[in-house]
Each structure stands twice: as structure tokens, then as C-alpha cells.
PDB file of C-alpha atoms and ligand atoms in Angstrom:
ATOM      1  CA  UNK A   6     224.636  77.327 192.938  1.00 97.00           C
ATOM      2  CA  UNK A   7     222.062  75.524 190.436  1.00 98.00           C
ATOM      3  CA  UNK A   8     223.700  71.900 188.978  1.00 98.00           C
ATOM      4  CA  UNK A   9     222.938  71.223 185.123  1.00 98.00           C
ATOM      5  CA  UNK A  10     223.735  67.475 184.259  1.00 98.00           C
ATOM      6  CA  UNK A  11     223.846  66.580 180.893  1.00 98.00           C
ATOM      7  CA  UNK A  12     222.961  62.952 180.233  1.00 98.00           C
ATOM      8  CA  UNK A  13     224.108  61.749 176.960  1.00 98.00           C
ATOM      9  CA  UNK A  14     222.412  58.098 177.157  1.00 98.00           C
ATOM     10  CA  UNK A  15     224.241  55.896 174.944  1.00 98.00           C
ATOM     11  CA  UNK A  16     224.990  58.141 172.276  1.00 98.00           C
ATOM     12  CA  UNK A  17     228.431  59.497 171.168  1.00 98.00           C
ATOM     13  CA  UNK A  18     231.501  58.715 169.261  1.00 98.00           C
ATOM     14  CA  UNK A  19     235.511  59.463 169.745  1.00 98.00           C
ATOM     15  CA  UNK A  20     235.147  61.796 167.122  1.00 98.00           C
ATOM     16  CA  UNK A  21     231.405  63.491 167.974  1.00 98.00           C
ATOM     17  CA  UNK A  22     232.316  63.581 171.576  1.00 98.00           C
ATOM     18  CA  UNK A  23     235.391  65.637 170.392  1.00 98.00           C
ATOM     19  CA  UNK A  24     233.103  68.236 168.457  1.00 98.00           C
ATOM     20  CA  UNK A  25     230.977  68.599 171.278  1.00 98.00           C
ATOM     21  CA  UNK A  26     233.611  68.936 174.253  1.00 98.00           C
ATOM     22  CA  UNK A  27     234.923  71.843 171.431  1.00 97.00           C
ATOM     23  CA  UNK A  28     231.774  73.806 171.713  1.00 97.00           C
ATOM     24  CA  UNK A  29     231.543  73.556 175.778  1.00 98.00           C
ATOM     25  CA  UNK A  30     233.223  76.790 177.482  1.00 95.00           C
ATOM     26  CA  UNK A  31     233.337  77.186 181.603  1.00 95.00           C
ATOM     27  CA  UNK A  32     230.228  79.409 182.509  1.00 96.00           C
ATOM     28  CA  UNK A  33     231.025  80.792 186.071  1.00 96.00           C
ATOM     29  CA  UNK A  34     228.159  80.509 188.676  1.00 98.00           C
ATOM     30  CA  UNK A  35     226.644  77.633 187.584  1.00 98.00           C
ATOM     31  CA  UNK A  36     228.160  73.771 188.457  1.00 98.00           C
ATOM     32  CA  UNK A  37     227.743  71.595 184.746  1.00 98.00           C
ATOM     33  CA  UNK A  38     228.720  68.153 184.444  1.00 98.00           C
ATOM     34  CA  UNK A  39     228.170  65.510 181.857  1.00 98.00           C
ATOM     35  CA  UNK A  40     227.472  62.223 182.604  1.00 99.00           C
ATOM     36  CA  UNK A  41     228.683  59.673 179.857  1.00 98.00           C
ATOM     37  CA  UNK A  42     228.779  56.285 178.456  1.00 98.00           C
ATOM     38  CA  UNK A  43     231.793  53.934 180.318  1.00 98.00           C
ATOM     39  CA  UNK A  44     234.023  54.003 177.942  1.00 98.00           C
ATOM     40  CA  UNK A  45     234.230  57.769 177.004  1.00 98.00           C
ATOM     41  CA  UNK A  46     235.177  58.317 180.889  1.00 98.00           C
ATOM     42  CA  UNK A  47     238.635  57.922 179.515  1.00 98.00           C
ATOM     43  CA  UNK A  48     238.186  60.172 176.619  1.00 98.00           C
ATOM     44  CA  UNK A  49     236.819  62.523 179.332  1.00 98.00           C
ATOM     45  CA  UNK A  50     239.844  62.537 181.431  1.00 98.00           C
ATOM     46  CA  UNK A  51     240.947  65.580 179.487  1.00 97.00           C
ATOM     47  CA  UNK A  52     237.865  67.955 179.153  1.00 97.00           C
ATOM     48  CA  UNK A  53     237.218  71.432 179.488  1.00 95.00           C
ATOM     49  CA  UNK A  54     237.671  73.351 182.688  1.00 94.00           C
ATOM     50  CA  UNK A  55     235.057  73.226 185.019  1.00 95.00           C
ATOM     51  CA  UNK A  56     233.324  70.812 183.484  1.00 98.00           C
ATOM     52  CA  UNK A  57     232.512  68.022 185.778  1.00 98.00           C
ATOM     53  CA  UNK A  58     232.110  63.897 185.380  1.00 98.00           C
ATOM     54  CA  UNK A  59     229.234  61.541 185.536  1.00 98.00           C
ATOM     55  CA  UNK A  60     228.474  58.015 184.905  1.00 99.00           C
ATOM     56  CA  UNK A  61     224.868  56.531 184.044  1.00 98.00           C
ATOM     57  CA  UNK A  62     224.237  53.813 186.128  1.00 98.00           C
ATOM     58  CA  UNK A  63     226.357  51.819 188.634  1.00 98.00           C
ATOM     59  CA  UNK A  64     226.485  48.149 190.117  1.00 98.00           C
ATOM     60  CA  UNK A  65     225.001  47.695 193.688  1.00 98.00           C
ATOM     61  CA  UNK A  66     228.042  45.373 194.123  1.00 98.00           C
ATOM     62  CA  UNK A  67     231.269  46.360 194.737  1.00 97.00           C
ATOM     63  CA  UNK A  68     233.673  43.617 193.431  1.00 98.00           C
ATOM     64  CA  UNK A  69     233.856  40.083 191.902  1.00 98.00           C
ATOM     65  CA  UNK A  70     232.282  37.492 189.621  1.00 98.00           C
ATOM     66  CA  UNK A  71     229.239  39.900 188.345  1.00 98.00           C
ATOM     67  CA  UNK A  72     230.184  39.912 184.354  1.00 98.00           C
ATOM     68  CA  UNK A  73     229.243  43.578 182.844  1.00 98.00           C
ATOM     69  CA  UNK A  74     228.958  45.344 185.870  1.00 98.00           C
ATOM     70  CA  UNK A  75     230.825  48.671 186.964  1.00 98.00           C
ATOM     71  CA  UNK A  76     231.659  49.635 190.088  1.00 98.00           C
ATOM     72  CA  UNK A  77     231.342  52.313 191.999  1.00 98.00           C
ATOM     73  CA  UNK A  78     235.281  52.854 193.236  1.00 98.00           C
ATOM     74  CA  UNK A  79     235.867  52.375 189.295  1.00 98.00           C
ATOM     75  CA  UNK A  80     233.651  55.100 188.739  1.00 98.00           C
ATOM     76  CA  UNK A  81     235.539  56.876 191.649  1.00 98.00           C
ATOM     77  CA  UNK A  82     238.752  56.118 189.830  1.00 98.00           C
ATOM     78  CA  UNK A  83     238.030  57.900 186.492  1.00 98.00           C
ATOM     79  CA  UNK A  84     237.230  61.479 188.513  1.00 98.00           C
ATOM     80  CA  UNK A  85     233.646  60.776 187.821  1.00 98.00           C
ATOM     81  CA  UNK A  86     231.557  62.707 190.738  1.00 98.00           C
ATOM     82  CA  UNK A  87     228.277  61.646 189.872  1.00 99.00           C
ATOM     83  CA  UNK A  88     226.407  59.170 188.993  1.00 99.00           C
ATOM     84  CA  UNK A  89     222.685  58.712 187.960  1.00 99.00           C
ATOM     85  CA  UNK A  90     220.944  56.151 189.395  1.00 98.00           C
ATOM     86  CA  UNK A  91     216.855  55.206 188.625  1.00 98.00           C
ATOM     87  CA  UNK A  92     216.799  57.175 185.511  1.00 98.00           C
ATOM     88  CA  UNK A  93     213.124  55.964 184.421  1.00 98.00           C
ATOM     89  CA  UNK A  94     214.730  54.303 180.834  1.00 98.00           C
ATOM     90  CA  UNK A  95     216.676  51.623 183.644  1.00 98.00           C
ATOM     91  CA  UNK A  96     213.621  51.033 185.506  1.00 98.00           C
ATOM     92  CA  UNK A  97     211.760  50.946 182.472  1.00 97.00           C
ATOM     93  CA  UNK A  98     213.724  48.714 180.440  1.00 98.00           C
ATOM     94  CA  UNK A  99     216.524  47.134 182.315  1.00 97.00           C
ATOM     95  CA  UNK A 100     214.359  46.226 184.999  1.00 95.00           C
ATOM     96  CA  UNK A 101     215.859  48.661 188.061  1.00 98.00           C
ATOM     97  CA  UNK A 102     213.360  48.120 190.864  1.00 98.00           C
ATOM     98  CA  UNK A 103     213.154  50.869 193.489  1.00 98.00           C
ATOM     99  CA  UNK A 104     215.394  48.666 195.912  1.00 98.00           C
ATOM    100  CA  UNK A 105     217.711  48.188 193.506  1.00 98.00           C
ATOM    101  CA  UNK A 106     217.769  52.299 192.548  1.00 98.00           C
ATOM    102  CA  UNK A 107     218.399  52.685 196.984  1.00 98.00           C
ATOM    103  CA  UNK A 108     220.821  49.873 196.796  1.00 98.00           C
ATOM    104  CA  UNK A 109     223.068  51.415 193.559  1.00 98.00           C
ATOM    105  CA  UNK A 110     223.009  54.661 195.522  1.00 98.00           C
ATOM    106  CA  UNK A 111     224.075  53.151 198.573  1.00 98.00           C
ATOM    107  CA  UNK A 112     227.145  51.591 196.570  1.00 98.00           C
ATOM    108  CA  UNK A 113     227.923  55.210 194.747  1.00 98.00           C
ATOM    109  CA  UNK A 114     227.926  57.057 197.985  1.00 98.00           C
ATOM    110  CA  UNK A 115     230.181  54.559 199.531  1.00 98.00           C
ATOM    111  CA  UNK A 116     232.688  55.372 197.140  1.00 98.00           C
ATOM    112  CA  UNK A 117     232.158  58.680 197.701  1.00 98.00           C
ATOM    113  CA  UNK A 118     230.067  59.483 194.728  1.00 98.00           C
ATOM    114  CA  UNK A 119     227.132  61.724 194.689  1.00 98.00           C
ATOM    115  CA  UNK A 120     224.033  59.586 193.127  1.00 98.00           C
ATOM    116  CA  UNK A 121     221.751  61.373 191.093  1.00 99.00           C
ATOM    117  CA  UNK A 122     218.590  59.320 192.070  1.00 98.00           C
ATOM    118  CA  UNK A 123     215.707  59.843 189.255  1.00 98.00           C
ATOM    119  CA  UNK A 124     212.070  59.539 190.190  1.00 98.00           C
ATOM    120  CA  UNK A 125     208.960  60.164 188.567  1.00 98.00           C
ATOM    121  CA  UNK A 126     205.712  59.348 187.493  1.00 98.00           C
ATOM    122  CA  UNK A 127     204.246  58.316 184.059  1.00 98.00           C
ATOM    123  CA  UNK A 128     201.327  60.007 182.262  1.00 97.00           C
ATOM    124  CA  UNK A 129     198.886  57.525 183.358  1.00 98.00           C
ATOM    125  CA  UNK A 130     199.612  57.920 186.916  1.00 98.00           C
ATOM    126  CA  UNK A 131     199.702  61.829 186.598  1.00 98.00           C
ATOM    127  CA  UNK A 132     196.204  61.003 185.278  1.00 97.00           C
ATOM    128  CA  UNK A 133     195.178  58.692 187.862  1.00 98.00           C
ATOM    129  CA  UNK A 134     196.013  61.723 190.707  1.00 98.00           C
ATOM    130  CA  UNK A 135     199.043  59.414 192.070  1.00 98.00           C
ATOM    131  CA  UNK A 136     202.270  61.428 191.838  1.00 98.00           C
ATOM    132  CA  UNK A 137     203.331  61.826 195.130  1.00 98.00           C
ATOM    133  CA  UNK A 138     202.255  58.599 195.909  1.00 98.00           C
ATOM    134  CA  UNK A 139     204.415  57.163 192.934  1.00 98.00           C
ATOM    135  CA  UNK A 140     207.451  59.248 194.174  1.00 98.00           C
ATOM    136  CA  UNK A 141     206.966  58.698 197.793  1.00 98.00           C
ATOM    137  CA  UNK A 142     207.215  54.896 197.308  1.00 98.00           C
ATOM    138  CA  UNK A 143     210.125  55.587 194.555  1.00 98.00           C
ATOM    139  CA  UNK A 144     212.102  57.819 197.674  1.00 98.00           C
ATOM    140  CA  UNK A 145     210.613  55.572 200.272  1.00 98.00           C
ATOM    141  CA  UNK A 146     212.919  52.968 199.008  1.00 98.00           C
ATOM    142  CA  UNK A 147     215.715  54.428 198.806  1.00 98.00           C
ATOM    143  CA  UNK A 148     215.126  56.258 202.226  1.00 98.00           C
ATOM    144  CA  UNK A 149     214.950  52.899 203.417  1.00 98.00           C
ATOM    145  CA  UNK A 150     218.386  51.508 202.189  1.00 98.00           C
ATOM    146  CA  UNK A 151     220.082  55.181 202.900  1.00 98.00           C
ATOM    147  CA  UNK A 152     218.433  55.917 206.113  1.00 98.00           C
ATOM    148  CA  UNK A 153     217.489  59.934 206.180  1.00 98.00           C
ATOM    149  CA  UNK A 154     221.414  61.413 206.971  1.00 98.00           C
ATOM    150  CA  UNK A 155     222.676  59.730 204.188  1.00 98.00           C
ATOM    151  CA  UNK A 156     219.210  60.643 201.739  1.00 98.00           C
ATOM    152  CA  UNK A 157     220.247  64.164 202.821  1.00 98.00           C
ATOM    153  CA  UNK A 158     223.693  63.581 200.327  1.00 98.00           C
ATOM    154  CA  UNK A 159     222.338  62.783 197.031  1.00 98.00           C
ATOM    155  CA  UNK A 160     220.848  65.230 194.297  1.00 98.00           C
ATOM    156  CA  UNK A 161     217.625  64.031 193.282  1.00 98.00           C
ATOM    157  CA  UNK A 162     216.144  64.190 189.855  1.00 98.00           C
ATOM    158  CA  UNK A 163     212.269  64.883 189.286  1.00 98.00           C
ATOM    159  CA  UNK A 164     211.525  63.658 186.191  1.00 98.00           C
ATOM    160  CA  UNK A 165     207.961  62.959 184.961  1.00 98.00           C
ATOM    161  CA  UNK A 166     208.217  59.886 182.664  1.00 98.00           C
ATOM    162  CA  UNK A 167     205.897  61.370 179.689  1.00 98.00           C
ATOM    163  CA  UNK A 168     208.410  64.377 179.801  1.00 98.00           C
ATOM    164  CA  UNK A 169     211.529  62.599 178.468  1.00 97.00           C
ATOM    165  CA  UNK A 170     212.378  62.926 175.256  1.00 94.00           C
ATOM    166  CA  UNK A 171     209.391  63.850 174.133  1.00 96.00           C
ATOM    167  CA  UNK A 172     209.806  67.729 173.583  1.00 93.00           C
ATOM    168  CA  UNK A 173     206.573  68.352 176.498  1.00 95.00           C
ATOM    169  CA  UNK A 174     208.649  69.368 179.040  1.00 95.00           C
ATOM    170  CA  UNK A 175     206.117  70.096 182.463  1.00 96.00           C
ATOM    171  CA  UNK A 176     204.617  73.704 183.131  1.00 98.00           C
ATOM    172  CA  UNK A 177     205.934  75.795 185.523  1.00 98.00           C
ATOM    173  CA  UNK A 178     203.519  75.381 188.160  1.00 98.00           C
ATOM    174  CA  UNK A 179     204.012  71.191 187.915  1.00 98.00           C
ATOM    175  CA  UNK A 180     207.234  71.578 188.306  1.00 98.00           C
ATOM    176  CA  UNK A 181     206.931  73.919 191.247  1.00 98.00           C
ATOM    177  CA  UNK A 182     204.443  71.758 192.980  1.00 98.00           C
ATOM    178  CA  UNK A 183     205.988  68.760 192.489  1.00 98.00           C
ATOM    179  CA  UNK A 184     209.591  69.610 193.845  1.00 98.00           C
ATOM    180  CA  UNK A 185     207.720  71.621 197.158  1.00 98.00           C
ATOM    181  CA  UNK A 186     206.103  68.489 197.554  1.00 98.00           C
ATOM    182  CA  UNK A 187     209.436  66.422 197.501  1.00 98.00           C
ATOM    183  CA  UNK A 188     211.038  68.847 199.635  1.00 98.00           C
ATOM    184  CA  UNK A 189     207.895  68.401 201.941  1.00 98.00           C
ATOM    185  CA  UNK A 190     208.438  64.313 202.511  1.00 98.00           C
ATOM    186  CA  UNK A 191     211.782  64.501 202.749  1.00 98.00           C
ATOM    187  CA  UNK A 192     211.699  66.878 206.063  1.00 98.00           C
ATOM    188  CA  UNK A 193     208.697  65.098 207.187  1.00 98.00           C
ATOM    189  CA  UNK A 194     210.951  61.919 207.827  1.00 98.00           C
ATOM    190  CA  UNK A 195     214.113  63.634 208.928  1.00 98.00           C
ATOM    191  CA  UNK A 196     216.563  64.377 206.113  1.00 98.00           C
ATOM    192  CA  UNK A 197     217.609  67.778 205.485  1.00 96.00           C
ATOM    193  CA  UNK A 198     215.351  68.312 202.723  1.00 96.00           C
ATOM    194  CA  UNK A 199     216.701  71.910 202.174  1.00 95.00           C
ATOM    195  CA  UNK A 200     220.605  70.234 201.331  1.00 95.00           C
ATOM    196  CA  UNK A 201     219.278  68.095 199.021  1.00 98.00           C
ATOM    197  CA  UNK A 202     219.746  69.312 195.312  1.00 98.00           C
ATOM    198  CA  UNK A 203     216.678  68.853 193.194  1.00 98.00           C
ATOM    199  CA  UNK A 204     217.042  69.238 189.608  1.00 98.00           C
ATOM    200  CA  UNK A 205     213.711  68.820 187.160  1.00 98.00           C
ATOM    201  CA  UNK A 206     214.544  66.700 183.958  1.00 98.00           C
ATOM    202  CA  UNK A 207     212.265  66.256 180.956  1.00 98.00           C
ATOM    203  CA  UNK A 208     212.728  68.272 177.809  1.00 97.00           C
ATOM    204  CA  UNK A 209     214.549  71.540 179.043  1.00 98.00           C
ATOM    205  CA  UNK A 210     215.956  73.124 176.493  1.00 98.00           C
ATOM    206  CA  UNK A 211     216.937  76.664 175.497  1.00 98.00           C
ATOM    207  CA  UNK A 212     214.155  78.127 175.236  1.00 97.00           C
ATOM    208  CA  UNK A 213     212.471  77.427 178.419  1.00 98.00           C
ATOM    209  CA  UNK A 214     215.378  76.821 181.121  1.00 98.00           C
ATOM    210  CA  UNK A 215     215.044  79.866 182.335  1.00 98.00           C
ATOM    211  CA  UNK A 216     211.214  79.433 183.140  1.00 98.00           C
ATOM    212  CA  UNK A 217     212.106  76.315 184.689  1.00 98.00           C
ATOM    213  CA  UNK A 218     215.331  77.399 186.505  1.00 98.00           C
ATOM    214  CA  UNK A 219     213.373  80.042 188.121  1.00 98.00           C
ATOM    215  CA  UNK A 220     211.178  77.956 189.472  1.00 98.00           C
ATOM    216  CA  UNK A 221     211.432  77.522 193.629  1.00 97.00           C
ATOM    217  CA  UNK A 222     213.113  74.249 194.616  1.00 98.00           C
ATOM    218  CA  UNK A 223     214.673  73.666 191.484  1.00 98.00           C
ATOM    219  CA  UNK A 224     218.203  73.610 192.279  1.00 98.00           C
ATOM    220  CA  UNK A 225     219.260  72.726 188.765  1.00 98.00           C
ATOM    221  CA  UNK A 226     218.203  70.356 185.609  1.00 98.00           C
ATOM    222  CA  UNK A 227     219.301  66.798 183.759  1.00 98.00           C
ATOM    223  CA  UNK A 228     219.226  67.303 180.540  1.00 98.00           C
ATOM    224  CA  UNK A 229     219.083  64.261 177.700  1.00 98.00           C
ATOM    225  CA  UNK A 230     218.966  65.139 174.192  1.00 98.00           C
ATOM    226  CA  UNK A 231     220.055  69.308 174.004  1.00 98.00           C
ATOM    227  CA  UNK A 232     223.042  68.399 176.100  1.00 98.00           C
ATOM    228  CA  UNK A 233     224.654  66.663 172.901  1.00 98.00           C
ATOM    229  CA  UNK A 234     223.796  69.961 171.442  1.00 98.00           C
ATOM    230  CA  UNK A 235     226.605  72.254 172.388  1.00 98.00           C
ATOM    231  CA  UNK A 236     225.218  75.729 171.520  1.00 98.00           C
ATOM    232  CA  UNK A 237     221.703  74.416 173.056  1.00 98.00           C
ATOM    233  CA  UNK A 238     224.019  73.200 175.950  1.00 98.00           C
ATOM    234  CA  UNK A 239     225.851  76.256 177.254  1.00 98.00           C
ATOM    235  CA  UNK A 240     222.334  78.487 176.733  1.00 98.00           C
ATOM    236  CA  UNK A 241     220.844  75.801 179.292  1.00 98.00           C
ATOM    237  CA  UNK A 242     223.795  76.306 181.563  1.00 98.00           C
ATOM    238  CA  UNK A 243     223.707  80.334 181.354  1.00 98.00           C
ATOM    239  CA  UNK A 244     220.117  79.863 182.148  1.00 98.00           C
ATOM    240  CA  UNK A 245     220.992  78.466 185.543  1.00 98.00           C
ATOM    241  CA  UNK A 246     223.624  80.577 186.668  1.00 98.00           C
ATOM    242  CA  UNK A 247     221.724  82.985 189.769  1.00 77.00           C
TER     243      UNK A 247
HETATM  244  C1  PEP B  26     216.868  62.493 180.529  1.00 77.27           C
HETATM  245  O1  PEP B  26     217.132  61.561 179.804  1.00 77.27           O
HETATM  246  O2  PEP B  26     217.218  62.463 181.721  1.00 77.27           O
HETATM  247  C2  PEP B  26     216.155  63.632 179.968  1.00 77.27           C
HETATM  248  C3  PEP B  26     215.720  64.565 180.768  1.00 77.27           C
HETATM  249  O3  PEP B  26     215.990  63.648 178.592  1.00 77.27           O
HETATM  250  P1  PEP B  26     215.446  64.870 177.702  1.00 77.27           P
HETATM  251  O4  PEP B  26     216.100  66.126 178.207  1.00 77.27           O
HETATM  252  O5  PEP B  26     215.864  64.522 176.314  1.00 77.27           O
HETATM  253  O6  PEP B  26     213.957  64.901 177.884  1.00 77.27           O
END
């Protein structure tokens, strides 16, 4: 079964988070889940059915005097199942480093949440021929902090940095041959590539989920700005159901 995550980044209000959660409706065959700001994992404790919980990032610590931080077990606490670690904005502007990315998913799946670990590459080194090498040394470090049976129990995200937000989602046959070639390093150093969940993020929206869904090795989708959208939402979601 194909996983859509929405990721609202740090948008939302009581009141527009209300509207939205109004418009969402259970769509059988497909696993959804939003991931959401902190505070609105309260709000979220009532939600509709099916519908499953995410944070956005997590602390690599799990206790004490590290002011702003939230943990993983208080993650845990709220029914939040996910948790998306590495998204490119936190590497790009909160300077997450790819030790730090293997080191927050180390501290989600130790209280027993699954990370959703982002990686990709930006336009210049798409340009420069260096994707795989960008997300090889992106997974290497987190292989490293995970070891390969523990790599084999987070969903991955492939999301090409130029692709985010900025309504160019990638072709068909990019996203195809980058996921194959994901799926490729991962069994070459021992994790069950073929558990591991990869979802492609980067403009999906209505109208061209279900080119993207049908891709092979894409086990499912993040989706930023049409999953505050709820029409644009559950279309996505129908898209992925087999
Ligand atoms: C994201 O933020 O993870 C994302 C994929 O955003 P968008 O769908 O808006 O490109």
C-alpha cells in the first residue's frame, strides 16, 4: 500500500486547520498522514479516521537542558507515527548536516517512530551529473549512524531540491531512475532495499500523481503545499490507492 504524507511546513491556524481536517475523508487502500507543526499535534488528537500523525523534525537528544527542542518519546506521546527528518528546507536553512539527519532518525526510531529521511539533490548538482553521488553521501550518513537493519525501517523521501515548491515537479523517467537507483545502493550494502518505502516529493499535485504514483519504486509521495488544499489533497491520495 502506497504512503501519501502531507507536510504542512509551518503553516496553519486553529481555525484553518479545522476547515481543512473538514474536507479530509478516509480513502481505503491508500495509508495518508499529515505531518504538522508541534503545537497542532494536540489539535490533531481528534482527526478524521484513518488519517495518520506526523511531526517535522525531531531532536537527536532525548531529554534535558536543550531549550526548544522536541523529543522523540514526546512525539511518541501525541500518537504521532512519523516523523520527517532532512527535509532539504532544515538542511538548507537550519543547518541539519547529514550526521545530524542519521542521528534525529536514530532518536525517532528509538521511540519507535518511523523517520521519514529526505534526500536530494539541487539543480546545480543535477547539472553537474552528481545525483547519486549527492544522495549516496546524504544515505551514507545515515547508513552509518543506523547501520543497514535498522536503514531497512525508515521511509525515505526523494526529493530533488529545485522541485519543492516550485510547481516543476521531476518527469517520470527522473523519478523512475532516481528511486531504482536508491533501491540499488541500499541492497548493495545490505538493507532490505525492497522494505524500505520510497515516496518522491516535489510539486505533486492533482494533476500529475497519478503519473508519478505509477511510477516503479515509488511507494508513495510527501506532499508540501496541495496538502493544505483539501480537495487537491484527497485527489492526490485517490491517485495512490493500487
Ligand atoms: C515538501 O515540502 O516536502 C514538498 C514536497 O513541497 P511541495 O509539494 O510544495 O513541492
Amino acid at each position: 500500500m502506497k504512503l501519501v504524507a502531507g507536510n504542512w511546513k509551518m503553516n496553519g491556524s486553529l481555525a484553518a486547520n479545522r476547515a481543512l481536517l473538514g474536507g479530509l475523508a478516509e480513502v481505503s487502500g491508500v495509508e495518508v498522514a499529515v505531518c504538522v507543526p508541534y503545537p497542532y499535534l494536540a489539535q490533531l488528537q481528534e482527526r478524521p479516521a484513518g488519517l495518520g500523525l506526523g511531526a517535522q523534525d525531531v531532536s537527536e537528544y532525548s531529554a534535558g537542558a536543550y531549550t526548544g527542542e522536541v523529543s522523540a518519546s514526546m512525539l511518541a506521546e501525541f500518537g504521532c507515527r512519523y516523523v520527517i527528518v532532512g527535509h532539504s528546507e532544515r538542511r538548507a536553512l537550519f543547518a541539519d548536516d547529514d550526521a545530524t539527519v542519521g542521528r534525529k532518525a536514530l532518536s525517532a526510531l528509538q521511540a519507535g517512530l518511523v523517520p521519514i529521511v529526505c534526500v536530494g539533490e539541487t539543480l546545480a548538482e543535477r547539472e553537474a551529473g552528481q545525483v547519486m553521488s549527492v544522495l549516496g553521501r546524504q544515505l551514507g550518513a545515515v547508513l552509518e549512524v543506523l547501520g543497514a537493519a535498522q536503514l531497512g525501517r525508515v521511509v525515505l523521501a526523494y526529493e530533488p531540491v529545485w522541485a519543492i515548491g516550485s510547481g516543476r515537479s521531476a518527469s517520470a523517467a527522473q523519478v523512475g531512475e532516481v528511486h531504482a537507483g536508491i533501491r540499488d545502493w541500499l541492497g548493495a550494502r545490505g538493507v532490505a532495499a525492497n522494505a524500505v518505502r520510497i515516496l518522491y516529493g516535489g510539486s505533486v499535485k492533482a494533476d500529475n500523481a497519478a503519473e508519478i504514483f505509477a511510477v516503479r519504486h515509488v511507494d508513495g509521495g510527501l506532499i508540501g503545499g496541495a496538502s493544505l488544499i483539501a480537495p487537491e489533497f484527497m485527489a492526490i491520495c485517490h491517485a495512490a490507492v493500487a
